[in-house]
Amino acid sequence: MESRSYTQVARAEARDRNHASLLAAAERAFFAGRWQDSSLERIAEGAGVTKQTLLRHFGSKENLLAQTYAHGFAQVRDQRMSAPADDIDAAVDNLLDHYGEMGERGLRLAAMDGDRQIATMVQTARELHYDWVDHAFGAWLKALRAADRERRRAALIALCDVNTWWLLSHHLGFDRSHVRATLIFTIRRLLEEQP
């Protein structure tokens, strides 16, 4: 009985490892270029398994993409929403941690001109950014009149966008401390300015 239990545990662990390897291989393929050009064979090979194993886990390329995105999105959401609310410095640190690790991937995702499934993913990521702005700066925004709140929220969404980070850090060549100081200064001015 003990041998059978051990075998079941070993199989479950192998299944979990294969699943994680397939998600990682799919993520690499997705962000390396056009998802449509990635073959299931190549993704399976990148995970060290067969195409049949991939299909047993995910059923189709579309489902593999959906689960890969869901896995990555959950990690990003958890990281972004861990920012303390109503602390500008901590919010900017959270943002820069995220962009330092995932910013280039976010830019590649936004630039993909793929199918409806990818467009939906881009929109979901965009909405998470909007939710993060509301989470991080909500107390300041709630104190404003509706028209002023809408204008400042839009400004915060643009200011904290990955494209702004890219412009500051890559086009202008600012190091992290300079990007941080620039964002904190600008956000403070925006939030503290009297309407």
Tab-separated table of N, CA, C and O in Angstrom, residues 79-166:
chain	number	residue	atom	x	y	z
A	79	GLN	N	1.452	41.351	-6.976
A	79	GLN	CA	2.581	42.252	-6.729
A	79	GLN	C	2.123	43.704	-6.742
A	79	GLN	O	2.442	44.472	-5.846
A	80	ARG	N	1.371	44.088	-7.749
A	80	ARG	CA	0.949	45.490	-7.872
A	80	ARG	C	0.035	45.894	-6.725
A	80	ARG	O	0.163	46.974	-6.164
A	81	MET	N	-0.915	45.040	-6.368
A	81	MET	CA	-1.877	45.399	-5.331
A	81	MET	C	-1.304	45.261	-3.919
A	81	MET	O	-1.973	45.594	-2.944
A	82	SER	N	-0.057	44.837	-3.816
A	82	SER	CA	0.595	44.804	-2.506
A	82	SER	C	1.118	46.185	-2.110
A	82	SER	O	1.571	46.381	-0.988
A	83	ALA	N	1.028	47.146	-3.019
A	83	ALA	CA	1.459	48.515	-2.707
A	83	ALA	C	0.575	49.066	-1.601
A	83	ALA	O	-0.646	48.938	-1.661
A	84	PRO	N	1.180	49.691	-0.592
A	84	PRO	CA	0.345	50.311	0.437
A	84	PRO	C	-0.501	51.430	-0.177
A	84	PRO	O	-0.029	52.172	-1.035
A	85	ALA	N	-1.746	51.504	0.247
A	85	ALA	CA	-2.616	52.572	-0.252
A	85	ALA	C	-2.209	53.898	0.394
A	85	ALA	O	-1.811	53.930	1.556
A	86	ASP	N	-2.276	54.948	-0.388
A	86	ASP	CA	-2.085	56.310	0.109
A	86	ASP	C	-0.683	56.593	0.629
A	86	ASP	O	-0.490	57.356	1.562
A	87	ASP	N	0.310	55.980	0.012
A	87	ASP	CA	1.724	56.235	0.328
A	87	ASP	C	2.436	56.393	-1.021
A	87	ASP	O	2.754	55.398	-1.679
A	88	ILE	N	2.643	57.607	-1.428
A	88	ILE	CA	3.172	57.886	-2.770
A	88	ILE	C	4.528	57.229	-2.984
A	88	ILE	O	4.764	56.581	-4.013
A	89	ASP	N	5.436	57.377	-2.029
A	89	ASP	CA	6.775	56.809	-2.185
A	89	ASP	C	6.707	55.289	-2.357
A	89	ASP	O	7.367	54.721	-3.237
A	90	ALA	N	5.912	54.623	-1.519
A	90	ALA	CA	5.798	53.164	-1.593
A	90	ALA	C	5.119	52.736	-2.888
A	90	ALA	O	5.486	51.712	-3.480
A	91	ALA	N	4.132	53.502	-3.348
A	91	ALA	CA	3.465	53.180	-4.609
A	91	ALA	C	4.446	53.249	-5.773
A	91	ALA	O	4.471	52.367	-6.641
A	92	VAL	N	5.275	54.284	-5.789
A	92	VAL	CA	6.260	54.414	-6.866
A	92	VAL	C	7.293	53.292	-6.779
A	92	VAL	O	7.686	52.725	-7.809
A	93	ASP	N	7.722	52.935	-5.584
A	93	ASP	CA	8.651	51.807	-5.440
A	93	ASP	C	8.028	50.525	-5.978
A	93	ASP	O	8.679	49.750	-6.687
A	94	ASN	N	6.764	50.291	-5.650
A	94	ASN	CA	6.047	49.106	-6.140
A	94	ASN	C	6.004	49.110	-7.663
A	94	ASN	O	6.274	48.097	-8.320
A	95	LEU	N	5.681	50.252	-8.228
A	95	LEU	CA	5.584	50.398	-9.677
A	95	LEU	C	6.927	50.125	-10.348
A	95	LEU	O	7.011	49.373	-11.321
A	96	LEU	N	7.995	50.715	-9.796
A	96	LEU	CA	9.318	50.544	-10.399
A	96	LEU	C	9.838	49.127	-10.225
A	96	LEU	O	10.540	48.617	-11.108
A	97	ASP	N	9.508	48.467	-9.117
A	97	ASP	CA	9.862	47.047	-8.961
A	97	ASP	C	9.210	46.234	-10.078
A	97	ASP	O	9.853	45.393	-10.711
A	98	HIS	N	7.936	46.502	-10.300
A	98	HIS	CA	7.202	45.768	-11.336
A	98	HIS	C	7.767	46.052	-12.725
A	98	HIS	O	8.030	45.138	-13.496
A	99	TYR	N	7.963	47.324	-13.049
A	99	TYR	CA	8.467	47.650	-14.381
A	99	TYR	C	9.905	47.170	-14.578
A	99	TYR	O	10.273	46.781	-15.685
A	100	GLY	N	10.699	47.181	-13.521
A	100	GLY	CA	12.058	46.669	-13.640
A	100	GLY	C	12.082	45.195	-14.002
A	100	GLY	O	12.948	44.733	-14.744
A	101	GLU	N	11.111	44.467	-13.492
A	101	GLU	CA	11.045	43.028	-13.764
A	101	GLU	C	10.225	42.704	-15.009
A	101	GLU	O	10.586	41.823	-15.778
A	102	MET	N	9.106	43.406	-15.212
A	102	MET	CA	8.149	43.007	-16.245
A	102	MET	C	7.820	44.097	-17.266
A	102	MET	O	7.004	43.865	-18.148
A	103	GLY	N	8.425	45.270	-17.146
A	103	GLY	CA	8.049	46.385	-18.010
A	103	GLY	C	8.214	46.110	-19.493
A	103	GLY	O	7.323	46.414	-20.290
A	104	GLU	N	9.330	45.521	-19.865
A	104	GLU	CA	9.553	45.244	-21.286
A	104	GLU	C	8.543	44.243	-21.815
A	104	GLU	O	8.073	44.358	-22.953
A	105	ARG	N	8.176	43.277	-20.994
A	105	ARG	CA	7.152	42.310	-21.407
A	105	ARG	C	5.810	43.003	-21.611
A	105	ARG	O	5.079	42.699	-22.544
A	106	GLY	N	5.486	43.917	-20.713
A	106	GLY	CA	4.238	44.661	-20.853
A	106	GLY	C	4.196	45.462	-22.138
A	106	GLY	O	3.162	45.521	-22.819
A	107	LEU	N	5.310	46.067	-22.486
A	107	LEU	CA	5.377	46.822	-23.741
A	107	LEU	C	5.208	45.905	-24.944
A	107	LEU	O	4.528	46.258	-25.916
A	108	ARG	N	5.826	44.715	-24.892
A	108	ARG	CA	5.682	43.769	-26.000
A	108	ARG	C	4.236	43.290	-26.121
A	108	ARG	O	3.717	43.148	-27.224
A	109	LEU	N	3.604	43.034	-24.980
A	109	LEU	CA	2.207	42.591	-25.005
A	109	LEU	C	1.329	43.673	-25.636
A	109	LEU	O	0.512	43.388	-26.508
A	110	ALA	N	1.509	44.911	-25.213
A	110	ALA	CA	0.693	46.006	-25.748
A	110	ALA	C	0.911	46.200	-27.243
A	110	ALA	O	0.007	46.650	-27.954
A	111	ALA	N	2.101	45.862	-27.729
A	111	ALA	CA	2.422	46.062	-29.148
A	111	ALA	C	1.932	44.922	-30.038
A	111	ALA	O	1.938	45.056	-31.262
A	112	MET	N	1.508	43.825	-29.445
A	112	MET	CA	1.055	42.693	-30.254
A	112	MET	C	-0.251	43.055	-30.936
A	112	MET	O	-1.178	43.547	-30.321
A	113	ASP	N	-0.275	42.802	-32.226
A	113	ASP	CA	-1.473	43.132	-33.003
A	113	ASP	C	-2.248	41.863	-33.307
A	113	ASP	O	-2.827	41.702	-34.365
A	114	GLY	N	-2.279	40.976	-32.342
A	114	GLY	CA	-2.842	39.647	-32.549
A	114	GLY	C	-4.346	39.607	-32.612
A	114	GLY	O	-5.025	40.588	-32.867
A	115	ASP	N	-4.835	38.459	-32.304
A	115	ASP	CA	-6.257	38.173	-32.406
A	115	ASP	C	-7.039	38.733	-31.216
A	115	ASP	O	-6.506	39.432	-30.364
A	116	ARG	N	-8.318	38.400	-31.186
A	116	ARG	CA	-9.206	38.898	-30.139
A	116	ARG	C	-8.764	38.445	-28.753
A	116	ARG	O	-8.887	39.186	-27.776
A	117	GLN	N	-8.228	37.239	-28.639
A	117	GLN	CA	-7.779	36.723	-27.340
A	117	GLN	C	-6.656	37.603	-26.778
A	117	GLN	O	-6.673	37.967	-25.606
A	118	ILE	N	-5.709	37.982	-27.616
A	118	ILE	CA	-4.605	38.836	-27.165
A	118	ILE	C	-5.120	40.246	-26.866
A	118	ILE	O	-4.728	40.859	-25.869
A	119	ALA	N	-6.025	40.761	-27.685
A	119	ALA	CA	-6.595	42.088	-27.430
A	119	ALA	C	-7.308	42.120	-26.077
A	119	ALA	O	-7.220	43.112	-25.339
A	120	THR	N	-7.985	41.048	-25.728
A	120	THR	CA	-8.661	40.956	-24.434
A	120	THR	C	-7.645	40.966	-23.297
A	120	THR	O	-7.854	41.614	-22.258
A	121	MET	N	-6.527	40.282	-23.482
A	121	MET	CA	-5.465	40.266	-22.476
A	121	MET	C	-4.887	41.668	-22.279
A	121	MET	O	-4.641	42.090	-21.139
A	122	VAL	N	-4.659	42.365	-23.359
A	122	VAL	CA	-4.119	43.724	-23.271
A	122	VAL	C	-5.100	44.612	-22.502
A	122	VAL	O	-4.702	45.390	-21.627
A	123	GLN	N	-6.379	44.484	-22.808
A	123	GLN	CA	-7.388	45.302	-22.115
A	123	GLN	C	-7.445	44.942	-20.625
A	123	GLN	O	-7.568	45.824	-19.778
A	124	THR	N	-7.340	43.672	-20.280
A	124	THR	CA	-7.356	43.246	-18.877
A	124	THR	C	-6.158	43.822	-18.132
A	124	THR	O	-6.293	44.297	-16.998
A	125	ALA	N	-4.988	43.808	-18.768
A	125	ALA	CA	-3.786	44.392	-18.153
A	125	ALA	C	-3.962	45.897	-17.963
A	125	ALA	O	-3.585	46.456	-16.931
A	126	ARG	N	-4.555	46.551	-18.939
A	126	ARG	CA	-4.796	47.996	-18.847
A	126	ARG	C	-5.738	48.300	-17.672
A	126	ARG	O	-5.508	49.230	-16.895
A	127	GLU	N	-6.776	47.509	-17.529
A	127	GLU	CA	-7.734	47.723	-16.438
A	127	GLU	C	-7.090	47.482	-15.071
A	127	GLU	O	-7.424	48.165	-14.101
A	128	LEU	N	-6.161	46.518	-14.997
A	128	LEU	CA	-5.435	46.314	-13.742
A	128	LEU	C	-4.641	47.572	-13.390
A	128	LEU	O	-4.589	47.974	-12.230
A	129	HIS	N	-4.028	48.202	-14.368
A	129	HIS	CA	-3.280	49.438	-14.121
A	129	HIS	C	-4.217	50.528	-13.581
A	129	HIS	O	-3.874	51.229	-12.629
A	130	TYR	N	-5.394	50.653	-14.183
A	130	TYR	CA	-6.365	51.642	-13.699
A	130	TYR	C	-6.758	51.339	-12.247
A	130	TYR	O	-6.847	52.249	-11.416
A	131	ASP	N	-7.004	50.055	-11.959
A	131	ASP	CA	-7.364	49.656	-10.590
A	131	ASP	C	-6.230	49.968	-9.616
A	131	ASP	O	-6.466	50.365	-8.475
A	132	TRP	N	-4.986	49.770	-10.066
A	132	TRP	CA	-3.833	50.064	-9.208
A	132	TRP	C	-3.778	51.557	-8.877
A	132	TRP	O	-3.520	51.941	-7.738
A	133	VAL	N	-4.030	52.408	-9.864
A	133	VAL	CA	-4.048	53.853	-9.615
A	133	VAL	C	-5.113	54.183	-8.570
A	133	VAL	O	-4.859	54.944	-7.629
A	134	ASP	N	-6.291	53.593	-8.700
A	134	ASP	CA	-7.358	53.834	-7.720
A	134	ASP	C	-6.955	53.335	-6.337
A	134	ASP	O	-7.240	53.974	-5.326
A	135	HIS	N	-6.281	52.188	-6.292
A	135	HIS	CA	-5.825	51.621	-5.017
A	135	HIS	C	-4.752	52.508	-4.381
A	135	HIS	O	-4.830	52.845	-3.202
A	136	ALA	N	-3.772	52.877	-5.170
A	136	ALA	CA	-2.619	53.605	-4.626
A	136	ALA	C	-2.951	55.053	-4.251
A	136	ALA	O	-2.399	55.575	-3.280
A	137	PHE	N	-3.824	55.687	-5.010
A	137	PHE	CA	-4.055	57.125	-4.827
A	137	PHE	C	-5.515	57.465	-4.516
A	137	PHE	O	-5.927	58.615	-4.606
A	138	GLY	N	-6.263	56.458	-4.154
A	138	GLY	CA	-7.709	56.631	-3.956
A	138	GLY	C	-8.099	57.674	-2.936
A	138	GLY	O	-9.069	58.416	-3.147
A	139	ALA	N	-7.404	57.764	-1.817
A	139	ALA	CA	-7.791	58.731	-0.777
A	139	ALA	C	-7.709	60.160	-1.297
A	139	ALA	O	-8.587	60.983	-1.026
A	140	TRP	N	-6.666	60.474	-2.048
A	140	TRP	CA	-6.524	61.813	-2.617
A	140	TRP	C	-7.625	62.064	-3.650
A	140	TRP	O	-8.216	63.138	-3.687
A	141	LEU	N	-7.868	61.066	-4.488
A	141	LEU	CA	-8.849	61.242	-5.554
A	141	LEU	C	-10.269	61.399	-5.005
A	141	LEU	O	-11.043	62.217	-5.508
A	142	LYS	N	-10.608	60.641	-3.982
A	142	LYS	CA	-11.965	60.703	-3.423
A	142	LYS	C	-12.279	62.077	-2.840
A	142	LYS	O	-13.445	62.482	-2.785
A	143	ALA	N	-11.281	62.797	-2.409
A	143	ALA	CA	-11.501	64.118	-1.795
A	143	ALA	C	-11.807	65.202	-2.834
A	143	ALA	O	-12.157	66.320	-2.464
A	144	LEU	N	-11.702	64.875	-4.108
A	144	LEU	CA	-11.881	65.876	-5.166
A	144	LEU	C	-13.299	65.853	-5.730
A	144	LEU	O	-13.986	64.834	-5.661
A	145	ARG	N	-13.693	66.973	-6.335
A	145	ARG	CA	-14.959	67.009	-7.078
A	145	ARG	C	-14.841	66.071	-8.270
A	145	ARG	O	-13.754	65.807	-8.779
A	146	ALA	N	-15.968	65.586	-8.761
A	146	ALA	CA	-15.985	64.556	-9.805
A	146	ALA	C	-15.169	64.935	-11.044
A	146	ALA	O	-14.369	64.139	-11.530
A	147	ALA	N	-15.355	66.137	-11.570
A	147	ALA	CA	-14.645	66.537	-12.795
A	147	ALA	C	-13.141	66.610	-12.561
A	147	ALA	O	-12.343	66.156	-13.388
A	148	ASP	N	-12.736	67.156	-11.413
A	148	ASP	CA	-11.314	67.259	-11.107
A	148	ASP	C	-10.724	65.872	-10.827
A	148	ASP	O	-9.594	65.579	-11.208
A	149	ARG	N	-11.510	65.026	-10.170
A	149	ARG	CA	-11.061	63.652	-9.887
A	149	ARG	C	-10.782	62.904	-11.188
A	149	ARG	O	-9.751	62.243	-11.323
A	150	GLU	N	-11.673	63.037	-12.142
A	150	GLU	CA	-11.508	62.343	-13.427
A	150	GLU	C	-10.243	62.814	-14.152
A	150	GLU	O	-9.486	62.004	-14.683
A	151	ARG	N	-10.022	64.114	-14.147
A	151	ARG	CA	-8.838	64.669	-14.828
A	151	ARG	C	-7.551	64.203	-14.152
A	151	ARG	O	-6.604	63.778	-14.813
A	152	ARG	N	-7.503	64.247	-12.841
A	152	ARG	CA	-6.275	63.846	-12.131
A	152	ARG	C	-6.057	62.338	-12.197
A	152	ARG	O	-4.915	61.882	-12.282
A	153	ARG	N	-7.131	61.576	-12.148
A	153	ARG	CA	-6.997	60.112	-12.292
A	153	ARG	C	-6.400	59.790	-13.658
A	153	ARG	O	-5.502	58.959	-13.780
A	154	ALA	N	-6.898	60.440	-14.702
A	154	ALA	CA	-6.364	60.216	-16.054
A	154	ALA	C	-4.882	60.586	-16.113
A	154	ALA	O	-4.070	59.873	-16.725
A	155	ALA	N	-4.509	61.685	-15.466
A	155	ALA	CA	-3.107	62.098	-15.444
A	155	ALA	C	-2.246	61.074	-14.713
A	155	ALA	O	-1.127	60.760	-15.145
A	156	LEU	N	-2.755	60.533	-13.597
A	156	LEU	CA	-2.005	59.506	-12.858
A	156	LEU	C	-1.856	58.227	-13.677
A	156	LEU	O	-0.797	57.590	-13.661
A	157	ILE	N	-2.909	57.846	-14.390
A	157	ILE	CA	-2.833	56.656	-15.246
A	157	ILE	C	-1.729	56.831	-16.280
A	157	ILE	O	-0.907	55.933	-16.488
A	158	ALA	N	-1.671	57.999	-16.909
A	158	ALA	CA	-0.639	58.255	-17.924
A	158	ALA	C	0.745	58.358	-17.294
A	158	ALA	O	1.718	57.797	-17.800
A	159	LEU	N	0.838	59.057	-16.183
A	159	LEU	CA	2.127	59.277	-15.521
A	159	LEU	C	2.746	57.966	-15.034
A	159	LEU	O	3.955	57.781	-15.096
A	160	CYS	N	1.907	57.053	-14.571
A	160	CYS	CA	2.395	55.783	-14.021
A	160	CYS	C	2.401	54.658	-15.052
A	160	CYS	O	2.667	53.496	-14.718
A	161	ASP	N	2.141	54.974	-16.294
A	161	ASP	CA	2.089	53.967	-17.351
A	161	ASP	C	3.485	53.447	-17.690
A	161	ASP	O	4.492	54.146	-17.520
A	162	VAL	N	3.536	52.229	-18.187
A	162	VAL	CA	4.806	51.610	-18.554
A	162	VAL	C	5.541	52.425	-19.622
A	162	VAL	O	6.771	52.472	-19.641
A	163	ASN	N	4.795	53.083	-20.498
A	163	ASN	CA	5.443	53.902	-21.535
A	163	ASN	C	6.159	55.104	-20.942
A	163	ASN	O	7.201	55.512	-21.453
A	164	THR	N	5.617	55.676	-19.869
A	164	THR	CA	6.294	56.785	-19.189
A	164	THR	C	7.581	56.294	-18.546
A	164	THR	O	8.633	56.946	-18.634
A	165	TRP	N	7.495	55.131	-17.880
A	165	TRP	CA	8.701	54.530	-17.293
A	165	TRP	C	9.756	54.305	-18.369
A	165	TRP	O	10.935	54.623	-18.179
A	166	TRP	N	9.353	53.760	-19.504
A	166	TRP	CA	10.288	53.478	-20.596
A	166	TRP	C	10.924	54.768	-21.111
A	166	TRP	O	12.137	54.821	-21.326
